[in-house]
Amino acid sequence: MTKITGEIEYRHGKISAELGEPMLILDAVRIHGLVLNNSCGGKGSCGGCAVNLLAGTYTQADGREFTVEADQPVRVFACKTRIVRGPFRISVPRRSLVETGERVVADFVTKEYTGFDPTVRRFQLTLPMASLEDTRSDFEHIAEILRDKHQIELIGSSLSAIRQLPRVTRSHRKITVTVAWMNQRWELLMAEPDSHFAIEPYFGLAVDIGTTTVAMSLVDMISGKIVDTATCYNQQIQKADDVASRIIHASTSEGIEQLRALIVHQTLNPLIQTLCRQQHIEPAKILRMVVSSNTVMWNLLLGIDPTSIGAVPFEPTCRNPQSYRARELEIGIFPDAPIDVVPSISAYVGGDIVSDIEASHMTQTSEPSLLIDIGTNGEIAIRDETKMLVTACAAGPAFEGLRISHGMRASIGAIERITITDQGQCEYKTIGKAKPVGICGSGLIDFLAEGFRKELIAPSGRFNKDLLGKNQRIRLMNGTGQTLEYVIADRSETEESTGDITVTEKDIETLVQAKGAIFAAIRILLKRLERSINDIGKIYLAGGFAKYIDIHNAITLGLLPDIEVDRYVIIGNGSLAGAHIGLIDRRAWNAFEKIVDSPQVVELNLDPDFQDEFTFAMFLPNYQKELFPSIAKQ
């Protein structure tokens, strides 16, 4: 078959492309090293993979073939359009591209964690000389010394460690043994001649697997300190970039294996290699990995079918997986290294919020507290001295810039800060001080709050029609119809081929729905706990969302409760913090299990008040104005 040749243009230059057969533009771009936004999983509904065709012959989803003429570019969805003949030219707009310049929050801010009881330990032992009088085995001698001198009750061993013993103990009576806490017992992981112990450190990995991004910390298991951290995108976004579309993709055995391979071989193992290269260590020196993630992500890591999570009654296959060996999961570290997963509370309240709860120390205070972790799925926990309640709500990906006309993730060129002047004009700041390409979540929150504050946007979420013709930034979409939009940046200011960057009334509606779901969920938990927001001592904000938003603005639009800003505590990446704690303190696993078993899960769709609270929250800041007294005074 004749090869199909062409060029793919993007902001860093041009890529010469060669295809062996006709294929979807989405796949053609991917095999040449570029990943497009694809939140709908290839259904053609999100618009995130839009590209411009400059030359070539293509077919659409209905099979219709068309040829792009010179100087007549065609805009299409890459997931629905197939390249059939060259030479082709495709231009990828920046906002359609998932780039490594996007922000991935890897740091966390928690109270100093004082516990240190590592889950992997090394000991120098001197074994007694073998004799006819003492017929005990080498393993029994090791177990006795560990019990008597180090209070380690050794129960089992990996097969490879047992196989090592004859070679090591026949020539060395002074040895170094490595033991690991695995499935609630100590097991022998490795036996070496004693000389190895003094000169070679050993490591563990703490990993946060998010739906979109992955953060991995290399930890010195002797000191418990983080040595280095690396981040990248969860390469499952090549197939689908939200939880719901990933569950759909995993509905077949082939789909599950595709997603498992993407997280293991194209995400985790390359990150491991990066960390090892940066720190000049061998992957075999990494003796444990702890993973914190939502329930669907760890199901896919383990190759478990997650489809039951996506259908009523939303029941996961299991909530508390066992420890597994690295070799079983094809993780590129010491083959017998235990791989642990922070357990989940329910199908949609995952190990990531269990980690958030433990990292925040909210269970260790007597005052009532609230925790909010807002990603694509809004997870919320509330507790007082009597009980804890947890829930999850479908906030959707709007705060990540998806399903918004000119929304995007937080990457170079994203508008991250917006201020509206008293004259109704817009001032903005972009990430990297680049020309604007779109608007990320923090910028969208700023716009809604500023627009409401300056009376450009009514409490209903509609633009003030009286300003049409008076403020040049407010205009009718496409010059006709009844729907208004606001021009954040016109095409003269934006990146080439971006055009005007606007926020439409439909965008506002999508954002208000997202904030409404979250605030309504908070209200339901407060009611269930029989508390008012004024009873809450601290509100913990977890995840990257918390790191970059303006809390005042989030309160103004009705996303967060109206309390003093100094009662908010930003903990950052609590999921990664929980994985780190689970790595360096064996007792944390008892805490995780207690957290998993203690809350009452509140199903919002079964709560009789949720729909009313959601309806009230569909206003800015809320139909119940008394809930936002500080906003009423502005």
XYZ file of N, CA and C in Angstrom, residues 448 451-452 456-465 484 504-513 617-622:
90
model
N -16.661 35.219 36.354
C -18.018 35.184 36.900
C -18.155 36.118 38.095
N -17.706 39.808 36.899
C -18.863 40.210 36.102
C -20.083 40.450 36.959
N -20.290 39.598 37.949
C -21.410 39.782 38.873
C -21.199 41.025 39.734
N -22.291 43.309 35.269
C -22.378 42.860 33.874
C -23.226 41.599 33.787
N -23.194 40.805 34.857
C -23.923 39.540 34.903
C -24.959 39.626 36.012
N -26.183 39.265 35.685
C -27.277 39.293 36.656
C -27.226 38.053 37.544
N -27.914 38.047 38.687
C -27.969 36.847 39.536
C -28.434 35.603 38.797
N -29.204 35.782 37.726
C -29.689 34.645 36.934
C -28.607 34.016 36.074
N -27.453 34.686 35.980
C -26.380 34.189 35.126
C -26.461 34.715 33.704
N -27.355 35.631 33.453
C -27.491 36.246 32.124
C -26.784 37.594 32.108
N -26.294 37.965 30.919
C -25.686 39.287 30.788
C -26.756 40.370 30.871
N -26.344 41.523 31.347
C -27.225 42.680 31.449
C -27.479 43.216 30.040
N -28.675 42.972 29.524
C -28.997 43.359 28.144
C -28.977 44.877 27.953
N -26.103 36.318 24.294
C -25.016 37.286 24.385
C -23.699 36.605 24.759
N -19.659 32.930 26.781
C -21.048 33.025 26.362
C -21.988 32.762 27.537
N -23.252 33.088 27.335
C -24.242 32.795 28.380
C -24.366 31.286 28.602
N -24.149 30.498 27.560
C -24.153 29.040 27.727
C -22.980 28.605 28.599
N -21.830 29.229 28.410
C -20.673 28.925 29.263
C -20.974 29.242 30.725
N -21.584 30.388 30.949
C -21.927 30.787 32.321
C -22.879 29.764 32.932
N -23.856 29.326 32.143
C -24.799 28.322 32.631
C -24.077 27.032 33.030
N -23.114 26.604 32.230
C -22.342 25.386 32.536
C -21.548 25.552 33.818
N -20.918 26.707 33.983
C -20.131 26.977 35.186
C -21.024 27.078 36.419
N -22.173 27.714 36.273
C -23.095 27.850 37.404
C -23.641 26.481 37.812
N -23.874 25.612 36.849
C -24.312 24.256 37.175
C -23.241 23.529 37.987
N -28.896 27.206 44.221
C -27.487 27.480 43.922
C -27.255 27.817 42.456
N -28.293 27.742 41.634
C -28.164 28.114 40.224
C -28.256 29.627 40.026
N -28.293 30.367 41.121
C -28.236 31.829 41.065
C -26.885 32.285 41.611
N -26.497 33.504 41.244
C -25.262 34.100 41.749
C -25.584 35.070 42.876
N -25.000 34.918 44.055
C -24.260 33.724 44.462
C -25.188 32.575 44.818
N -26.455 32.914 45.219
C -27.424 31.893 45.601
C -28.774 32.585 45.765
